[in-house]
Short mmCIF file of C-alpha atoms in Angstrom, two decimals:
data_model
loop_
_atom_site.label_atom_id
_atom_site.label_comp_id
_atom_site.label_asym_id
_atom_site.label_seq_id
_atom_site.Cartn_x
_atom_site.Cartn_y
_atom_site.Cartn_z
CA UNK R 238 24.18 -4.56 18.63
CA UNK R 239 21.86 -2.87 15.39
CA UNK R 240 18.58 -4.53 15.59
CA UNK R 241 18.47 -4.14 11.83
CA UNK R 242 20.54 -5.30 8.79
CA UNK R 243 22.07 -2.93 6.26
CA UNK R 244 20.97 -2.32 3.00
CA UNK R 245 22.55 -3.64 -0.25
CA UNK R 246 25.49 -1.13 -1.18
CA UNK R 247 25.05 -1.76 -4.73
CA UNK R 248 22.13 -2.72 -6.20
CA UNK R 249 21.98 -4.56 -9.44
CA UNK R 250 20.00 -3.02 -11.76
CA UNK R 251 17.96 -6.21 -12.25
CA UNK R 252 16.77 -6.41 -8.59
CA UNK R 253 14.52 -3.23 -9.92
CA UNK R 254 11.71 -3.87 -11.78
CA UNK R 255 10.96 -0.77 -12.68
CA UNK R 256 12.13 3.05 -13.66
CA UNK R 257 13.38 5.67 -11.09
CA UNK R 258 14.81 8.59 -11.47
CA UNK R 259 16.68 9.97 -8.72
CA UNK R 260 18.51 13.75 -9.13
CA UNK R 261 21.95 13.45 -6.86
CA UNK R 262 22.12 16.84 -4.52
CA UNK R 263 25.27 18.16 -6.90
CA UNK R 264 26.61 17.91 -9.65
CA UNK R 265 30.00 16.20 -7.91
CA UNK R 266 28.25 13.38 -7.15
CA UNK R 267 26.67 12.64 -10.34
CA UNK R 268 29.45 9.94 -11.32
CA UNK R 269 29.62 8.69 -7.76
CA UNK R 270 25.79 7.59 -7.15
CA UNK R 271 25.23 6.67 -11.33
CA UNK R 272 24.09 3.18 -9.97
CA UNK R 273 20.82 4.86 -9.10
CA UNK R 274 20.24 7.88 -11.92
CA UNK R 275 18.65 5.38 -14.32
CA UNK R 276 17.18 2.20 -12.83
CA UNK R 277 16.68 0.08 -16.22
CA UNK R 278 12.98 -1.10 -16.56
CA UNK R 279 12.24 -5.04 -16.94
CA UNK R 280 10.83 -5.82 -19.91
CA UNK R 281 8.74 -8.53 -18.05
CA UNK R 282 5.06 -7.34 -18.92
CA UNK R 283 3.96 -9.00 -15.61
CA UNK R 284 5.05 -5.78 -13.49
CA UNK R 285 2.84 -3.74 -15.10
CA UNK R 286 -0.47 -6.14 -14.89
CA UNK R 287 1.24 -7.25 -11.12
CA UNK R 288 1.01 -2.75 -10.32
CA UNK R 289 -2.81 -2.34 -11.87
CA UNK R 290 -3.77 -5.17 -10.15
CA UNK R 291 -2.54 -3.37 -6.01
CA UNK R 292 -3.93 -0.10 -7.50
CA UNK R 293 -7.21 -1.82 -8.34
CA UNK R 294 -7.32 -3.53 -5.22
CA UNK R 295 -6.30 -0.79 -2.86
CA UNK R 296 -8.89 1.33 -4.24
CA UNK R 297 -11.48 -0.67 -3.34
CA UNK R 298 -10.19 -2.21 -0.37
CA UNK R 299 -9.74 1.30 0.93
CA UNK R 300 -13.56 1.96 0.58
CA UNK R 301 -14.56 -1.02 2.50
CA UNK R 302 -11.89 0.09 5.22
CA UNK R 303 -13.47 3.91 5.29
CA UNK R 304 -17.13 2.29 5.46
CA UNK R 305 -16.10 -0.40 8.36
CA UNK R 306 -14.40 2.50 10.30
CA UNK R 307 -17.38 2.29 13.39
CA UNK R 308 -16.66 -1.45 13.70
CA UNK R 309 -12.92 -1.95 13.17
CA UNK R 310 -11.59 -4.36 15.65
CA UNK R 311 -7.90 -2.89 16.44
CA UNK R 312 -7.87 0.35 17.91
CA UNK R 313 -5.59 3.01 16.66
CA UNK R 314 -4.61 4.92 19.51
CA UNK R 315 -3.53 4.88 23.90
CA UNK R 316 -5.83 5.39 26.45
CA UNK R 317 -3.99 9.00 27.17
CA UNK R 318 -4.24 11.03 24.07
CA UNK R 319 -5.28 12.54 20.70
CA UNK R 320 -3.83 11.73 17.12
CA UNK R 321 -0.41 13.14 17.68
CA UNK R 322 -0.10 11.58 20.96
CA UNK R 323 -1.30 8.05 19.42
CA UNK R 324 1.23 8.40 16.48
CA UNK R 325 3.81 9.58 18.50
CA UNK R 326 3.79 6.41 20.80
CA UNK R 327 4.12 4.27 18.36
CA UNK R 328 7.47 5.82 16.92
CA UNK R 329 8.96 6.19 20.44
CA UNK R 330 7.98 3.01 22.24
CA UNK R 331 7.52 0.49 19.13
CA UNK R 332 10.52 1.90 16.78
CA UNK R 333 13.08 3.55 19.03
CA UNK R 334 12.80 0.71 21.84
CA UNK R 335 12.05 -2.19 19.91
CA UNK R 336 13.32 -2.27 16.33
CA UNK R 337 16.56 0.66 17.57
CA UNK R 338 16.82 -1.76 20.66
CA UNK R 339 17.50 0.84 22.71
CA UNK R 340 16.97 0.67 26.62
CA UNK R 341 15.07 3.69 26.54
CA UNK R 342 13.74 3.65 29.68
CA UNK R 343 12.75 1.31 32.45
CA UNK R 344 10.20 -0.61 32.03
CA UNK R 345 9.97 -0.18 28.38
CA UNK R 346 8.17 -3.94 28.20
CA UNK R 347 5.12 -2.10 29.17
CA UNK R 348 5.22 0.52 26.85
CA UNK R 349 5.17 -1.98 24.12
CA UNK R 350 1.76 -2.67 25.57
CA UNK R 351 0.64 0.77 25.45
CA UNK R 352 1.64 0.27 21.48
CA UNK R 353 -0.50 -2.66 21.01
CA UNK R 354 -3.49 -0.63 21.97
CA UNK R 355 -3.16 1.25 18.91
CA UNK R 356 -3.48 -1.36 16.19
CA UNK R 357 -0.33 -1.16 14.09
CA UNK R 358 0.55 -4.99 15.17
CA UNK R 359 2.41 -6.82 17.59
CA UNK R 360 6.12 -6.19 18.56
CA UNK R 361 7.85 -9.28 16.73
CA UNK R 362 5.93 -9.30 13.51
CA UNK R 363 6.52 -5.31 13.32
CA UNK R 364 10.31 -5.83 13.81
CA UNK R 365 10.65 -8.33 11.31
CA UNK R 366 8.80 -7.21 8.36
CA UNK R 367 10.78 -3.88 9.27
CA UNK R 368 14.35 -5.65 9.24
CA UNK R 369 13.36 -7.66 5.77
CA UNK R 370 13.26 -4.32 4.46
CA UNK R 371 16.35 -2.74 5.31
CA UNK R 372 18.10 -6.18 4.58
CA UNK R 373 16.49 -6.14 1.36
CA UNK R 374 15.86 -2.66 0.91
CA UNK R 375 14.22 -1.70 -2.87
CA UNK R 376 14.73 -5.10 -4.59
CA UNK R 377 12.43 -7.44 -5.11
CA UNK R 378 12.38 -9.26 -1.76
CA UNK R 379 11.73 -5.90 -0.01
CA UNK R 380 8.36 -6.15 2.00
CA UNK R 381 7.15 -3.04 0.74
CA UNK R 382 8.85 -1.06 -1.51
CA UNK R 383 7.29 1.54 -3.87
CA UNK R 384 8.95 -0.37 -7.13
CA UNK R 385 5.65 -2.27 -7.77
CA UNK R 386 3.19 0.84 -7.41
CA UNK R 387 3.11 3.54 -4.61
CA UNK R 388 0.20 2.27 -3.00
CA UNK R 389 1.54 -1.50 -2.85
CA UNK R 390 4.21 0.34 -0.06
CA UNK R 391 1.77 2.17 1.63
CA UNK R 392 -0.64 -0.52 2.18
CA UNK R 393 -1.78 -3.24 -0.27
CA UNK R 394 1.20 -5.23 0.48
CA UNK R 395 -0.40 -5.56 4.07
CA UNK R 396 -3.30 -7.36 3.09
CA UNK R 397 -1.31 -10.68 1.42
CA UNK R 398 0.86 -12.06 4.49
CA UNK R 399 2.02 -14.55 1.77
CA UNK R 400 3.82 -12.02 0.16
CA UNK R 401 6.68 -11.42 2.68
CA UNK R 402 6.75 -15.59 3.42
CA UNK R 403 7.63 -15.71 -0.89
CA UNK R 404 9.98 -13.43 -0.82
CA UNK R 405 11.66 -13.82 2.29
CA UNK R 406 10.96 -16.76 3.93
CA UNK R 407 9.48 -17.25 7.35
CA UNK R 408 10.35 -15.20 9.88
CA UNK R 409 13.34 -16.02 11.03
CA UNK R 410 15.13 -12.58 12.10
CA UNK R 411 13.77 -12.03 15.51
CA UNK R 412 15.35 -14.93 17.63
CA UNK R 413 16.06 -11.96 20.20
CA UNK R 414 12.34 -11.08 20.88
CA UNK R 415 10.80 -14.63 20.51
CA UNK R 416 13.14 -15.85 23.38
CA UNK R 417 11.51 -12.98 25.79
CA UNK R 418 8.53 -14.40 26.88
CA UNK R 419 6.85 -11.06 27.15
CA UNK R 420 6.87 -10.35 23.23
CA UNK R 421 5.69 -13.65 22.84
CA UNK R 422 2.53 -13.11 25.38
CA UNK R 423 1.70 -10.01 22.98
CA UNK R 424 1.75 -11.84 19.63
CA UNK R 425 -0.35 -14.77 21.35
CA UNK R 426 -2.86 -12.27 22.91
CA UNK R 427 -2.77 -9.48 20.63
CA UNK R 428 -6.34 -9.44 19.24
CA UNK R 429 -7.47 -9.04 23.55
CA UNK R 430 -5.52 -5.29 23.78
CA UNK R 431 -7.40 -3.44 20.87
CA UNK R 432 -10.64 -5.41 21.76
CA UNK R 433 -10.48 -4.22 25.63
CA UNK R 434 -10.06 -0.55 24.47
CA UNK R 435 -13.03 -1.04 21.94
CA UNK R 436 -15.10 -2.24 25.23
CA UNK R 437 -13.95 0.61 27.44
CA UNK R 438 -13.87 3.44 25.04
CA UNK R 439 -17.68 1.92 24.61
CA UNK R 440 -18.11 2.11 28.41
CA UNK R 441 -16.94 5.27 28.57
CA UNK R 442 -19.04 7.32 25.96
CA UNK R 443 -21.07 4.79 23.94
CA UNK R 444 -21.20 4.47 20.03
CA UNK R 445 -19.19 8.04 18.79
CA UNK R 446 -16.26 7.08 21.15
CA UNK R 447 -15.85 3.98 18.81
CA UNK R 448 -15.90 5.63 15.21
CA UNK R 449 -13.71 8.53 16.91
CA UNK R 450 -11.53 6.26 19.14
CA UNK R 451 -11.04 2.96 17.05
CA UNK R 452 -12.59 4.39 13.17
CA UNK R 453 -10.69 7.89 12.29
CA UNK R 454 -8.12 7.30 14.65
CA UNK R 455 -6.93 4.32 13.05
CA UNK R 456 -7.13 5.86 9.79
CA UNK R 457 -4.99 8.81 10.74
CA UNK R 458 -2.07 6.58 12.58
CA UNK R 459 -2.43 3.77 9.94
CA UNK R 460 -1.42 6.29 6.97
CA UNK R 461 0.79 8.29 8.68
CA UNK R 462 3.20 5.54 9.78
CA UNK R 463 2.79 3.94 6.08
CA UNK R 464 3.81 7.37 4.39
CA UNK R 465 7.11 6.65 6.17
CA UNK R 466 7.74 3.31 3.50
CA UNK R 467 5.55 4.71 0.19
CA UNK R 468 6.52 8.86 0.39
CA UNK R 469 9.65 8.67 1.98
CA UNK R 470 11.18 6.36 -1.22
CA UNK R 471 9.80 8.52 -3.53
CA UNK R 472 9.85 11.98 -2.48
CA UNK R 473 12.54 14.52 -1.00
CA UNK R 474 16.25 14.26 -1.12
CA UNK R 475 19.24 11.80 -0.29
CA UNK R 476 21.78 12.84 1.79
CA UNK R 477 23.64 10.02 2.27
CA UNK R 478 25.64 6.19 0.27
CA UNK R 479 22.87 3.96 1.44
CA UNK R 480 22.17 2.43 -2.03
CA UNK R 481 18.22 2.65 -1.87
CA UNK R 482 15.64 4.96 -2.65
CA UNK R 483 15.23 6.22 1.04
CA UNK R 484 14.34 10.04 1.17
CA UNK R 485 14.55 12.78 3.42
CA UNK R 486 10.73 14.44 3.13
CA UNK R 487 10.19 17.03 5.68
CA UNK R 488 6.45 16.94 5.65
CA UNK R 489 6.47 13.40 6.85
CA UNK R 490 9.12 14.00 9.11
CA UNK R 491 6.50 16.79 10.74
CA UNK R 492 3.83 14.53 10.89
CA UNK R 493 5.47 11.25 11.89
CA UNK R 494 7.56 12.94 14.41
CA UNK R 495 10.91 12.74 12.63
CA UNK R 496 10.51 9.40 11.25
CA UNK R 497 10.40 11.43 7.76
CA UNK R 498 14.25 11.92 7.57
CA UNK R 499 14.39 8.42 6.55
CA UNK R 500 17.48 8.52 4.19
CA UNK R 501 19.18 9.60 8.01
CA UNK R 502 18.02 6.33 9.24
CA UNK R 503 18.89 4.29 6.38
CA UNK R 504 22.47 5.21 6.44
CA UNK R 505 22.47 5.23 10.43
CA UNK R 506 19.88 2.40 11.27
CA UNK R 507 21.54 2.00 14.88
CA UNK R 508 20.89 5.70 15.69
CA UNK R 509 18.76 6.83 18.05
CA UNK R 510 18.03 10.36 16.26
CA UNK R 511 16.79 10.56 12.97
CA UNK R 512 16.97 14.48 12.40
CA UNK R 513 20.55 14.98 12.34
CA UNK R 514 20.90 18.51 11.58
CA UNK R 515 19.45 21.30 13.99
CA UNK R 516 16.76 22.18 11.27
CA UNK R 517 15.58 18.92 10.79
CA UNK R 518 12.84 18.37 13.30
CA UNK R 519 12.56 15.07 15.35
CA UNK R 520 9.96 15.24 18.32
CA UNK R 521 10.94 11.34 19.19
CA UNK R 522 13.98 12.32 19.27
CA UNK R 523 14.00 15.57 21.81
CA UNK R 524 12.07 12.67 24.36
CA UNK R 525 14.57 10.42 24.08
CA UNK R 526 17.49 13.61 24.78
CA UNK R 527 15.30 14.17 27.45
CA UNK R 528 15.26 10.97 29.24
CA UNK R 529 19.17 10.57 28.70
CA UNK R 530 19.54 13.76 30.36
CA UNK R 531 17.82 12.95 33.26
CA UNK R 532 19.29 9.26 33.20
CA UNK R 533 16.50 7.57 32.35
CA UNK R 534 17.56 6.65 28.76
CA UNK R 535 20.38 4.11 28.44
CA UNK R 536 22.79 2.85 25.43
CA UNK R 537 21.36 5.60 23.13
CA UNK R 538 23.69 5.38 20.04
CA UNK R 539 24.39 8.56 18.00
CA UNK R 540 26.45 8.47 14.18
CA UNK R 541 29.97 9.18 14.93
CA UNK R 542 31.35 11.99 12.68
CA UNK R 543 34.00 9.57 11.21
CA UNK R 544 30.74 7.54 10.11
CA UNK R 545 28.60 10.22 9.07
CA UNK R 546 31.74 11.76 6.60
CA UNK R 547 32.10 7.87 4.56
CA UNK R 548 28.38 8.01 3.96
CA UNK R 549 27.68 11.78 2.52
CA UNK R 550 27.19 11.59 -0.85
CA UNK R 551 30.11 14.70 -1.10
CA UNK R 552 32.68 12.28 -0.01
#
């Protein structure tokens, strides 16, 4: 069973509230994807005051973030690794276990854990703010979507948890995970797990392993993962019918470990592998083939070709 809801097919132009314009891979599919050339732009004023407003705010949210970085309470990365290796957990143990709901591997409860050591939230709040916005994918009940300013999807929309309650209500899309008592312990104790790093990562080497363990770590892992909703429906191409603005950007995809070939996971949310051509890099992805081939990855779901030829845009 897909963890995560499907996009609209067709969005109405008046879900947008403001102007995209979005350059179909040939000219063959001009006609068929004219829902999305031209996205008409409100002529509510509001948007644009609603836009300045997150830009003003991000900007100077952003440099009381970058001067709190020795104190910041969640730490951004596992007790085993650098950057890439913080980064990388996330995407494998958070996105492919959790929001894919894919058995993984045993034991993958604990991984989940290992995730809440690096800041980016606990398990059911993730999964639900990230199934609101493929349900409601680029309209205006998406969580975060790049339609009211590029920085209001990569992070301004985090600091108003009102936001996502107006628009979509209170969570009430992860029945699955709140009836595992598990999940449940890490929203209740999640504040303990970055804490306890902070306090051993202080143990361990003092004062510098703070701003380098819980300041620029965070930092790095924070932006990186929110790229994936601001860059990745703005820049790059679409491959695939999935009726948003989701992009395939490579650069992202090198740096978030294949989580940049995002279009590929809009049109195939249930799939396990986001790079879906040889050239299209996915490190989370060559774990995951791993761990299958050795048996330790179960129920991994792939696109089936039948699937994959309804939703190219050359169809």
């Amino acid at each position: 069973m897909a963890l995560l809801l499907p996009p609209p097919s067709k969005p109405k132009p008046s879900q947008f509230p403001h102007t995209f314009f979005i350059r179909p891979n040939s000219s063959k599919t001009a006609h068929q994807h004219q829902n999305l050339v031209t996205i008409a732009a409100s002529k509510n004023k509001e948007f644009t005051h609603k836009k300045l407003k997150n830009d003003i705010f991000f900007k100077r949210r952003h440099i009381k973030f970058k001067r709190g970085i020795p104190i910041l309470n969640a730490a951004s990365i596992p007790l085993s690794g650098d950057e890439k290796k913080s980064t990388f957990g996330r995407i494998l143990l958070s996105d492919v276990a959790v929001e894919r709901k894919r058995d993984v591997f045993g034991g993958r409860e604990w991984t989940c854990l290992d995730v809440a050591t690096i800041g980016v939230g606990n398990p059911i709040d993730w999964v639900s703010t990230h199934r609101y916005h493929h349900q409601f994918c680029d309209t205006e009940k998406d969580p975060h979507s790049p339609l009211e300013g590029f920085w209001f999807s990569h992070m301004s929309w985090l600091f108003d948890t009102n936001t996502i309650i107006q628009r979509c209500g209170k969570p009430n899309n992860v029945g699955d995970l709140e009836k595992q008592p598990f999940y449940k312990f890490l929203q209740s104790t999640y504040i303990i797990h970055p804490l306890s790093l902070g306090a051993l990562l202080y143990a361990l080497g003092g004062f510098p392993y703070i701003v380098w363990g819980m300041g620029v770590r965070i930092v790095w892992v924070y932006h990186i993962t929110w790229l994936v909703n601001s860059a990745c429906h703005v820049w790059g191409k679409q491959a695939w019918k999935t009726g948003d603005l989701s992009r395939n950007n490579w650069w992202v995809a090198v740096l978030a470990f294949g989580e940049g070939w995002h279009n590929n996971h809009h049109a195939f949310e249930y799939s396990a592998r986001h790079g879906l051509e040889w050239w299209q890099i996915d490190m989370t992805w060559y774990v995951v083939g791993l761990l299958k081939s050795i048996g330790l990855a179960t129920d991994v779901k792939l696109p089936a070709k039948a699937h994959k030829e309804k939703m190219a845009l050359s169809s």
